[in-house]
Coordinates of C-alpha atoms in Angstrom, one line a residue:
K1 CA 57.0 -35.9 -6.6
V2 CA 56.7 -34.0 -3.5
L3 CA 53.6 -36.0 -2.4
N4 CA 55.4 -39.3 -3.0
M5 CA 58.6 -38.5 -1.1
P6 CA 59.3 -40.7 2.0
L7 CA 59.2 -39.1 5.4
T8 CA 63.0 -39.5 5.8
C9 CA 64.7 -36.6 4.0
S10 CA 67.3 -37.4 1.6
R11 CA 70.9 -36.1 1.9
T12 CA 70.1 -33.5 -0.8
M13 CA 67.0 -32.3 1.1
L14 CA 68.9 -31.9 4.4
Q15 CA 71.5 -29.7 2.6
C16 CA 68.7 -27.4 1.5
A17 CA 68.2 -24.1 3.3
P18 CA 65.7 -24.2 6.1
S19 CA 63.6 -21.6 4.4
R20 CA 63.4 -23.7 1.0
L21 CA 62.5 -26.7 3.1
C22 CA 59.7 -25.0 4.8
V23 CA 58.2 -23.8 1.5
L24 CA 58.3 -27.3 0.0
L25 CA 56.5 -28.8 3.0
V26 CA 53.9 -26.1 3.0
L27 CA 53.4 -26.6 -0.7
A28 CA 53.0 -30.3 -0.2
L29 CA 50.4 -29.9 2.5
S30 CA 48.5 -27.4 0.5
V31 CA 48.5 -29.7 -2.7
R32 CA 47.5 -32.8 -0.7
Q33 CA 44.6 -30.7 1.0
A34 CA 43.4 -29.6 -2.4
A35 CA 43.5 -33.1 -3.9
S36 CA 41.3 -34.3 -1.0
N37 CA 38.6 -31.9 -2.0
T38 CA 38.7 -32.4 -5.7
K39 CA 35.6 -33.9 -7.1
R40 CA 35.6 -37.5 -8.3
D41 CA 35.3 -38.9 -11.8
W42 CA 32.0 -40.2 -11.9
C43 CA 32.2 -41.5 -15.5
Q44 CA 33.0 -45.1 -14.3
A45 CA 30.1 -45.3 -12.0
Q46 CA 27.8 -43.9 -14.6
Q47 CA 28.9 -46.5 -17.1
S48 CA 28.7 -49.4 -14.7
F49 CA 25.2 -48.5 -13.7
N50 CA 22.7 -50.9 -15.4
G51 CA 19.5 -50.1 -13.6
T52 CA 16.4 -49.4 -15.5
T53 CA 13.9 -48.0 -12.9
S54 CA 14.0 -44.7 -10.8
G55 CA 14.1 -46.7 -7.6
E56 CA 17.3 -48.5 -8.8
L57 CA 18.8 -45.1 -9.8
A58 CA 17.9 -43.7 -6.4
Q59 CA 20.2 -46.4 -4.8
A60 CA 23.1 -45.9 -7.3
L61 CA 25.2 -44.0 -4.5
K62 CA 24.7 -46.6 -1.9
G63 CA 27.8 -46.8 0.2
Q64 CA 29.6 -43.9 -1.4
T65 CA 30.9 -40.7 0.3
L66 CA 30.2 -37.4 -1.5
N67 CA 32.3 -34.2 -1.1
V68 CA 29.9 -31.3 -1.2
A69 CA 30.0 -27.7 -0.5
A70 CA 27.6 -25.1 0.8
F71 CA 27.4 -21.4 1.6
E72 CA 26.4 -20.1 5.0
Y73 CA 23.1 -18.5 4.1
P74 CA 20.6 -18.9 7.0
P75 CA 17.9 -20.3 7.1
F76 CA 18.7 -22.3 4.0
S77 CA 22.2 -23.5 5.0
F78 CA 24.2 -22.5 7.9
I79 CA 26.3 -23.8 10.9
N80 CA 24.6 -24.2 14.2
P81 CA 26.7 -22.3 16.7
K82 CA 25.7 -24.4 19.6
T83 CA 26.3 -27.9 17.8
G84 CA 28.9 -26.8 15.2
E85 CA 26.9 -28.7 12.7
W86 CA 25.5 -27.8 9.5
T87 CA 21.7 -27.4 9.3
G88 CA 19.0 -25.3 7.5
F89 CA 16.4 -26.3 4.9
D90 CA 18.8 -27.2 2.1
I91 CA 20.9 -29.2 4.4
E92 CA 18.1 -31.1 6.2
L93 CA 16.6 -31.9 2.9
F94 CA 19.9 -33.3 1.5
K95 CA 20.3 -35.4 4.8
M96 CA 16.9 -36.9 4.1
V97 CA 18.0 -37.8 0.5
A98 CA 21.2 -39.3 1.8
R99 CA 19.4 -41.4 4.3
Q100 CA 17.0 -42.8 1.7
G101 CA 19.9 -43.2 -0.9
E102 CA 22.2 -44.8 2.0
F103 CA 25.3 -42.7 1.2
E104 CA 27.4 -40.3 3.3
F105 CA 28.6 -36.9 2.6
N106 CA 31.2 -34.4 3.9
I107 CA 30.3 -30.6 3.7
T108 CA 33.0 -27.9 3.1
Q109 CA 32.0 -24.3 3.6
L110 CA 32.5 -21.9 0.7
R111 CA 33.3 -18.3 1.3
L112 CA 30.7 -15.7 0.7
P113 CA 31.2 -13.2 -2.2
S114 CA 33.2 -10.0 -1.2
E115 CA 32.2 -6.6 -2.2
N116 CA 31.6 -6.2 -5.9
E117 CA 31.7 -10.0 -6.4
T118 CA 29.0 -12.4 -7.3
Y119 CA 28.1 -15.9 -6.5
N120 CA 28.8 -16.8 -10.2
K121 CA 32.5 -16.2 -9.8
I122 CA 32.8 -18.5 -6.8
L123 CA 30.7 -21.0 -8.5
Y124 CA 32.6 -21.1 -11.6
N125 CA 36.0 -21.5 -9.7
E126 CA 35.8 -23.1 -6.2
G127 CA 32.4 -24.6 -6.9
R128 CA 34.0 -27.0 -9.6
E129 CA 36.2 -28.7 -7.0
Y130 CA 33.2 -30.6 -5.3
D131 CA 30.8 -33.2 -6.3
M132 CA 27.9 -31.0 -5.5
L133 CA 26.7 -27.8 -4.1
V134 CA 24.1 -28.4 -1.4
S135 CA 23.0 -24.8 -1.0
W136 CA 20.4 -23.8 -3.6
M137 CA 21.6 -22.0 -6.6
D138 CA 19.3 -20.1 -9.2
E139 CA 18.9 -22.2 -12.2
T140 CA 20.0 -19.8 -14.9
A141 CA 20.9 -20.1 -18.6
A142 CA 24.3 -18.4 -18.0
R143 CA 25.3 -21.0 -15.4
K144 CA 24.2 -23.7 -17.7
K145 CA 26.5 -22.4 -20.4
H146 CA 29.3 -22.7 -18.0
F147 CA 28.7 -26.5 -17.7
F148 CA 26.7 -26.5 -14.5
T149 CA 23.6 -28.7 -14.2
F150 CA 20.8 -28.5 -11.8
S151 CA 18.6 -30.9 -9.7
L152 CA 14.7 -30.7 -9.4
D153 CA 13.8 -27.4 -7.9
I154 CA 13.7 -27.4 -4.1
V155 CA 12.7 -23.7 -3.6
D156 CA 10.6 -21.1 -5.6
M157 CA 12.9 -18.4 -6.3
S158 CA 10.7 -16.4 -8.7
F159 CA 11.2 -12.7 -8.4
M160 CA 8.6 -10.7 -6.3
L161 CA 8.5 -7.3 -4.6
V162 CA 8.2 -6.9 -1.0
T163 CA 7.3 -3.6 0.9
T164 CA 5.7 -2.2 4.0
N165 CA 2.3 -3.4 5.2
P166 CA 0.4 -0.1 5.8
K167 CA -2.0 0.1 8.7
P168 CA -5.7 0.7 7.7
T169 CA -6.7 4.3 7.2
D170 CA -10.1 6.0 6.7
P171 CA -10.6 6.2 2.8
P172 CA -12.1 9.4 1.4
F173 CA -15.8 9.9 1.3
K174 CA -16.4 9.2 -2.4
D175 CA -15.0 5.7 -1.9
Y176 CA -17.8 5.1 0.7
F177 CA -20.4 6.8 -1.4
F178 CA -20.1 4.8 -4.5
M179 CA -19.0 1.5 -2.9
F180 CA -22.3 -0.1 -3.9
L181 CA -21.3 0.2 -7.6
K182 CA -17.8 -1.3 -7.3
P183 CA -18.7 -5.1 -7.5
F184 CA -19.5 -4.8 -11.3
E185 CA -17.7 -3.1 -14.1
R186 CA -19.6 -0.2 -15.9
D187 CA -20.4 -2.4 -18.9
V188 CA -22.1 -5.0 -16.6
W189 CA -24.4 -2.3 -15.0
L190 CA -25.3 -0.9 -18.5
V191 CA -26.2 -4.5 -19.7
M192 CA -28.2 -5.0 -16.6
L193 CA -30.1 -1.8 -17.0
F194 CA -30.8 -2.6 -20.7
G195 CA -32.0 -6.0 -19.5
V196 CA -34.5 -4.3 -17.2
L197 CA -35.9 -2.1 -19.8
S198 CA -36.0 -4.7 -22.5
T199 CA -38.0 -7.0 -20.1
G200 CA -40.7 -4.2 -19.8
I201 CA -40.7 -3.9 -23.7
F202 CA -40.8 -7.6 -24.3
L203 CA -43.8 -8.0 -21.8
Y204 CA -45.7 -5.2 -23.5
I205 CA -45.1 -6.9 -27.0
L206 CA -46.0 -10.4 -25.8
E207 CA -48.8 -9.8 -23.5
P208 CA -49.9 -6.1 -23.7
R209 CA -53.2 -6.7 -21.6
L210 CA -50.9 -7.3 -18.5
S211 CA -48.7 -4.3 -19.1
D212 CA -49.3 -1.0 -17.5
A213 CA -47.7 0.8 -20.4
A214 CA -50.5 -0.3 -22.8
E215 CA -52.9 2.4 -21.6
D216 CA -50.2 5.2 -21.6
L217 CA -49.0 4.4 -25.0
K218 CA -52.5 4.4 -26.5
P219 CA -53.1 7.6 -28.5
S220 CA -55.7 9.7 -26.9
T221 CA -57.6 12.5 -28.8
E222 CA -60.7 14.3 -28.1
D223 CA -63.4 15.0 -30.7
G224 CA -61.1 13.9 -33.4
A225 CA -58.6 16.5 -32.8
P226 CA -54.9 15.6 -33.4
E227 CA -52.7 15.1 -30.5
S228 CA -50.4 17.9 -29.6
L229 CA -46.7 17.3 -29.5
P230 CA -46.2 17.9 -25.8
A231 CA -49.0 15.5 -25.1
A232 CA -47.5 12.8 -27.2
L233 CA -44.1 13.3 -25.6
K234 CA -45.6 13.1 -22.2
R235 CA -47.6 10.0 -23.2
H236 CA -44.5 8.2 -24.5
A237 CA -42.4 9.2 -21.5
L238 CA -45.0 7.8 -19.2
G239 CA -45.1 4.7 -21.2
V240 CA -41.3 4.1 -21.1
M241 CA -41.4 4.8 -17.4
D242 CA -44.0 2.1 -16.9
L243 CA -42.0 -0.3 -18.9
F244 CA -38.9 0.3 -16.9
Y245 CA -41.0 0.2 -13.6
Q246 CA -42.5 -3.2 -14.5
G247 CA -39.1 -4.5 -15.6
W248 CA -37.4 -3.5 -12.4
L249 CA -40.3 -5.0 -10.2
L250 CA -39.7 -8.2 -12.2
F251 CA -35.9 -7.9 -11.4
T252 CA -36.5 -7.6 -7.7
I253 CA -39.2 -10.4 -8.0
Q254 CA -42.0 -8.1 -6.5
E255 CA -44.3 -8.1 -9.4
N256 CA -47.3 -10.5 -9.2
Y257 CA -47.2 -11.2 -12.9
A258 CA -49.4 -14.1 -14.1
P259 CA -48.7 -14.6 -17.8
K260 CA -51.0 -16.9 -20.0
R261 CA -49.0 -17.5 -23.1
W262 CA -46.2 -20.0 -23.1
W263 CA -43.7 -17.6 -24.7
T264 CA -44.2 -15.2 -21.9
K265 CA -43.7 -17.9 -19.3
L266 CA -40.5 -19.1 -21.0
Y267 CA -39.1 -15.6 -21.1
L268 CA -39.8 -14.9 -17.5
M269 CA -38.2 -18.2 -16.5
S270 CA -35.0 -17.2 -18.4
W271 CA -34.9 -13.7 -16.8
S272 CA -35.5 -15.2 -13.3
G273 CA -32.4 -17.2 -13.8
V274 CA -30.3 -14.1 -14.8
I275 CA -31.6 -12.4 -11.7
I276 CA -30.6 -15.1 -9.4
V277 CA -27.1 -15.5 -10.7
M278 CA -26.5 -11.6 -10.9
V279 CA -27.8 -11.0 -7.2
A280 CA -25.5 -13.9 -6.0
M281 CA -22.5 -12.4 -7.8
Y282 CA -23.2 -8.9 -6.6
T283 CA -23.6 -10.0 -3.0
S284 CA -20.4 -11.9 -2.8
Q285 CA -18.4 -9.1 -4.5
L286 CA -20.0 -6.4 -2.3
T287 CA -18.8 -8.3 0.8
Y288 CA -15.3 -8.4 -0.5
F289 CA -15.3 -4.7 -1.1
L290 CA -16.8 -3.8 2.3
I291 CA -14.1 -5.8 4.0
V292 CA -10.9 -5.3 1.9
E293 CA -11.5 -2.4 -0.4
L294 CA -11.9 0.1 2.6
T295 CA -8.4 -0.7 3.9
S296 CA -5.5 1.2 2.5
K297 CA -3.2 -0.3 0.0
S298 CA 0.6 -0.1 -0.3
A299 CA 2.1 2.7 -2.4
I300 CA 3.8 -0.1 -4.4
N301 CA 1.6 -2.9 -5.4
S302 CA 3.4 -3.8 -8.8
L303 CA 6.5 -3.3 -10.9
E304 CA 4.7 -0.4 -12.7
D305 CA 4.1 1.3 -9.5
L306 CA 7.8 1.0 -8.6
I307 CA 8.8 2.5 -12.0
A308 CA 6.3 5.3 -11.6
S309 CA 7.5 6.2 -8.0
R310 CA 11.0 6.9 -9.3
K311 CA 12.2 5.6 -5.8
A312 CA 15.0 3.2 -5.0
V313 CA 14.5 -0.6 -4.8
C314 CA 16.7 -2.7 -2.6
T315 CA 18.2 -5.9 -3.8
L316 CA 21.3 -8.1 -3.2
T317 CA 24.2 -7.0 -5.3
N318 CA 25.9 -10.3 -5.0
E319 CA 23.0 -11.8 -6.8
G320 CA 23.5 -10.7 -10.4
D321 CA 20.3 -12.0 -11.5
F322 CA 18.3 -9.2 -9.6
T323 CA 20.3 -6.4 -11.1
D324 CA 20.2 -7.9 -14.6
F325 CA 16.4 -8.2 -14.3
L326 CA 16.1 -4.5 -13.2
R327 CA 18.4 -3.4 -15.9
R328 CA 16.2 -5.1 -18.5
N329 CA 12.8 -4.2 -17.1
A330 CA 13.2 -1.1 -14.9
P331 CA 16.3 0.7 -16.1
S332 CA 15.1 4.0 -14.7
V333 CA 14.6 2.8 -11.1
P334 CA 17.7 3.4 -8.8
V335 CA 19.1 0.3 -7.0
Y336 CA 20.1 0.3 -3.4
G337 CA 22.5 -2.6 -3.0
L338 CA 22.7 -4.8 0.0
N339 CA 25.1 -7.5 1.0
N340 CA 22.9 -9.9 3.0
L341 CA 19.3 -10.9 3.4
G342 CA 19.0 -9.5 7.0
E343 CA 19.6 -6.0 5.8
V344 CA 16.6 -5.8 3.5
F345 CA 13.6 -5.1 5.9
P346 CA 15.6 -2.5 8.1
A347 CA 16.6 -0.8 4.8
I348 CA 12.8 -0.4 3.8
R349 CA 11.9 0.8 7.2
N350 CA 14.5 3.6 7.2
G351 CA 13.5 4.8 3.7
S352 CA 16.6 3.6 2.0
C353 CA 14.3 2.1 -0.6
V354 CA 10.6 1.8 -1.1
A355 CA 10.5 -1.8 -1.8
A356 CA 12.9 -4.9 -2.3
L357 CA 13.3 -7.3 -5.1
L358 CA 13.8 -10.8 -3.9
G359 CA 13.1 -14.4 -4.5
K360 CA 9.9 -15.8 -3.3
A361 CA 11.4 -18.3 -0.9
E362 CA 13.7 -15.5 0.6
I363 CA 10.6 -13.3 1.1
D364 CA 8.8 -16.2 2.8
V365 CA 11.6 -17.0 5.3
E366 CA 12.0 -13.3 6.0
L367 CA 8.3 -12.8 6.7
S368 CA 8.4 -15.8 9.1
I369 CA 10.9 -14.2 11.4
N370 CA 9.5 -10.7 11.1
A371 CA 7.8 -10.3 14.4
A372 CA 6.9 -6.6 13.7
C373 CA 4.4 -7.7 11.0
D374 CA 5.1 -4.6 9.0
M375 CA 6.1 -6.2 5.6
R376 CA 4.3 -8.1 2.8
A377 CA 4.7 -9.5 -0.6
V378 CA 3.0 -7.5 -3.3
G379 CA 2.0 -8.2 -6.9
S380 CA 2.4 -11.4 -8.7
H381 CA 5.7 -13.4 -9.8
L382 CA 7.7 -11.2 -12.1
N383 CA 9.4 -14.2 -13.6
S384 CA 9.9 -17.9 -13.2
M385 CA 13.0 -19.0 -11.4
A386 CA 13.9 -22.3 -9.5
G387 CA 16.4 -22.8 -6.7
A388 CA 18.2 -26.2 -6.9
Y389 CA 21.3 -28.2 -6.1
A390 CA 24.0 -27.6 -8.7
A391 CA 27.0 -29.7 -10.0
D392 CA 29.9 -29.2 -12.4
M393 CA 29.2 -31.4 -15.5
H394 CA 32.9 -32.3 -16.0
N395 CA 33.9 -35.9 -15.2
C396 CA 30.2 -37.0 -15.5
G397 CA 29.4 -34.7 -12.5
E398 CA 25.7 -34.8 -13.5
F399 CA 25.5 -38.6 -12.5
P400 CA 25.3 -38.0 -8.7
L401 CA 22.9 -35.1 -9.3
R402 CA 20.5 -37.4 -11.2
V403 CA 20.8 -40.0 -8.5
V404 CA 19.5 -37.2 -6.1
D405 CA 16.8 -36.3 -8.5
A406 CA 15.3 -39.7 -8.3
T407 CA 15.0 -39.4 -4.5
L408 CA 13.8 -35.9 -4.8
Q409 CA 11.0 -37.0 -7.1
F410 CA 9.7 -39.6 -4.7
M411 CA 9.9 -37.1 -1.8
R412 CA 8.0 -34.6 -3.8
E413 CA 5.2 -37.1 -4.6
G414 CA 5.1 -37.9 -0.8
E415 CA 4.9 -34.1 0.1
E416 CA 7.9 -34.5 2.3
I417 CA 9.6 -31.4 0.7
D418 CA 6.5 -29.3 1.2
N419 CA 6.2 -30.5 4.8
L420 CA 9.8 -29.6 5.5
W421 CA 9.5 -26.2 3.9
S422 CA 6.3 -25.4 5.9
D423 CA 8.4 -25.6 9.0
Y424 CA 10.7 -22.8 7.8
I425 CA 8.0 -20.2 6.6
E426 CA 5.4 -20.4 9.4
L427 CA 4.2 -16.9 10.2
P428 CA 4.5 -15.6 13.8
S429 CA 1.3 -16.0 15.7
E430 CA 1.0 -12.2 16.1
C431 CA 1.2 -11.7 12.4
V432 CA -1.6 -14.2 11.4
G433 CA -4.4 -12.1 9.6
K434 CA -2.4 -8.9 9.6
L435 CA -0.7 -9.4 6.3
G436 CA -3.4 -7.9 4.1
S437 CA -3.9 -8.8 0.5
S438 CA -2.2 -6.7 -2.2
T439 CA -4.5 -7.7 -5.0
E440 CA -5.8 -4.7 -6.9
S441 CA -9.5 -4.1 -6.5
E442 CA -10.0 -3.7 -10.2
S443 CA -8.9 -7.2 -11.0
V444 CA -11.7 -8.8 -8.8
R445 CA -14.6 -6.8 -10.2
I446 CA -17.2 -8.8 -12.2
Q447 CA -16.5 -7.9 -16.1
I448 CA -18.8 -8.3 -19.0
K449 CA -16.8 -11.3 -20.4
Q450 CA -17.5 -13.2 -17.2
V451 CA -21.3 -12.9 -17.5
G452 CA -21.6 -12.6 -21.3
G453 CA -22.6 -16.2 -21.6
L454 CA -25.5 -15.7 -19.3
F455 CA -26.9 -12.7 -21.1
I456 CA -26.3 -14.5 -24.6
L457 CA -28.4 -17.6 -23.4
H458 CA -31.1 -15.2 -22.1
L459 CA -31.1 -13.4 -25.5
A460 CA -31.3 -16.7 -27.3
I461 CA -34.4 -17.7 -25.1
A462 CA -36.0 -14.3 -25.7
S463 CA -35.5 -14.8 -29.6
V464 CA -37.4 -18.0 -29.2
C465 CA -40.1 -16.4 -27.3
L466 CA -40.5 -13.6 -29.8
C467 CA -40.6 -16.1 -32.7
G468 CA -43.3 -18.0 -31.0
F469 CA -45.3 -14.9 -30.6
M470 CA -44.9 -13.9 -34.3
L471 CA -46.0 -17.4 -35.4
A472 CA -49.1 -17.1 -33.2
H473 CA -49.8 -13.5 -34.5
S474 CA -49.5 -14.7 -38.1
S475 CA -51.9 -17.6 -37.3
R476 CA -54.6 -15.4 -35.6
S477 CA -54.3 -12.8 -38.5
A478 CA -55.1 -15.5 -41.0
T479 CA -58.0 -16.7 -38.9
K480 CA -59.5 -13.3 -38.6
S481 CA -59.3 -12.9 -42.5
K482 CA -61.0 -16.1 -43.1
G483 CA -63.7 -15.5 -40.4
G484 CA -64.5 -12.0 -41.1
A485 CA -65.3 -12.2 -44.8
I486 CA -67.7 -14.2 -47.1
V487 CA -65.9 -16.6 -49.3
M488 CA -67.4 -17.3 -52.7
N489 CA -67.5 -20.8 -54.2
A490 CA -65.9 -20.7 -57.5
S491 CA -67.9 -23.7 -58.9
N492 CA -71.5 -22.5 -58.3
G493 CA -71.1 -18.9 -57.3
N494 CA -72.8 -19.5 -54.0
A495 CA -71.7 -17.8 -50.9
V496 CA -69.9 -19.9 -48.3
Y497 CA -70.0 -18.6 -44.6
P498 CA -67.0 -19.2 -42.3
L499 CA -66.9 -22.3 -40.5
K500 CA -66.1 -20.5 -37.1
K501 CA -67.6 -17.1 -36.0
P502 CA -65.3 -14.7 -34.3
D503 CA -65.6 -15.4 -30.5
S504 CA -65.3 -12.8 -27.7
E505 CA -61.6 -13.7 -27.1
W506 CA -60.8 -12.6 -30.7
E507 CA -62.6 -9.5 -30.3
E508 CA -60.4 -8.6 -27.3
R509 CA -57.3 -9.7 -29.3
K510 CA -58.1 -7.3 -32.1
E511 CA -57.2 -4.5 -29.8
E512 CA -53.8 -6.1 -29.0
V513 CA -52.9 -6.6 -32.5

C-alpha cells in the first residue's frame, strides 16, 4: 500500500507525527530498492522458448537485462579504482558471454564474509536475490542441496598445496656417489645383471666353440687322478667369470662374436634390441637426475609430508570447503586461518605456516604477481573442484544459467576461455625457469613393470632359440647312432653299412655334445 500511495499526502498522513512519517517513507524507499534487486521469475521465458539447438539457446536472453551480483575478489572480480567499473577474469568472461548473447546486465556488489562467517551464508541469503552470481563459486554438493545450480566450470579450483621454493643447495656426498644407480629401480638392475649372465650361459650352451668358458669348465686331471675340490671350485669360478665377461662385452657391443647357427644369431638379435632400449632409457633418466635431483626439494611436497611435519597450514577460513577437507583428511594438522588471499604468501614467509591449502586457480594468480619468485605449488591435485557461475533454482533460475552455458561451450571449443585465463596467470619474467619441479624423484625412476614386456619378449625369443638347438641336437644324436654302428638286415642277415660316414665336422661336434 505504501508503494502505491500518491505523492500528495492525505489528510490522515499529514496528521501523523513527523517521526512516524519519516519511518514510513524510509520503509517505502527500502522496500522499493529491495524490489528492484529481486530476481526475475524465468519460468515464463523458459516455457516460451522453443529452440532446438544450442545456438538458439545461446540467443534466448537477447534484449534482456539481468540483475547479477559479484564479490570483490581480485583478480577474479573487482572494481577498478581508476574507472569505477567492474573488471577481473570472471567479469571480463561474462562480458564476452553477454556480447555474444546480446543481453545486458547490472552488477551489484555483495559484501564479503565477516569474521567467523563463510561465503555460504551470504550465498544462501543475499545471493538468492539476483538472477546470477558472476563471481566464481565452488561447485559443492552442499550448495546444490540448498537449490543452487552451476554453470560450466570457468576455473580449476582443485585443492593444492603451495609452499616456499628453496634455493639449490649442495646435496650430501652419498647422493653424488650413487647417482649413476638412480635412473633404474633395484629390480631393473637385478634383471639386467641376470640378463648379462644368462647371455653368457646361453652362448656357452648354443655354441660352446665360441665361448671362452668352454676351456675353463672342462674337467682337467693328470694321470687319471681325481680332481681336488679346490681345483674344481677354481675351475667353475673362472668359468662363471668368463660367462659373465662375455655377456658384459656383448651388452656393451664390444665382443666380435660371429655365430654360425641360426638360433644363436636370433638370440643375439633379440639381446641387441634389449641393449639399445635400456641404454636409451638409462641415458635420458640419468640426464634428468643430474639436472633436477641434485637440487634441494621443499620440506613439504605432499599432504603426507604436511601431516608428518606437524606444522600449521594456512587456509582461508571464510572458505569452509578448505577447513572441511583438512578436518577429514588431516585432522592432526593445525590450521592458521586467514581472511583474504593476499595474506597467504606473507604468512608462509614469516613462519606462521609451512604451506597453504588453496585452489589451483588461486595459486596460479598469486604466483603470477609474486615478483619474489619464492613460492611454488607442490604435489598433485588433492581433489577435483570446479569454480563456476551460480544461480538460485527457484523461479526457474537455472534457465538463464543454461543460456550462459551454451555460449560458454562455444567459447571453450574456440579456446577463448583459455586465452583469457592465460593473461591472468602469466609468470613474471624474472620468475621464468626459477620455479623448480616438486615431483618426487622416486616417481620418475624406471620400474620393472615398465620394461617387463621387453624382457618377456626377449625370454620368449630365447626359448625359441633353445628349442631350435635341442631339436638340432636330437637330430645329430640320431645321425651319430645310425652312422657309428653296423645295422643287420633282418631278411638275410647280411650287414648293411651306414649310408653316410661320420665326417670331420661331426667329430668336432662330439666334443660339444
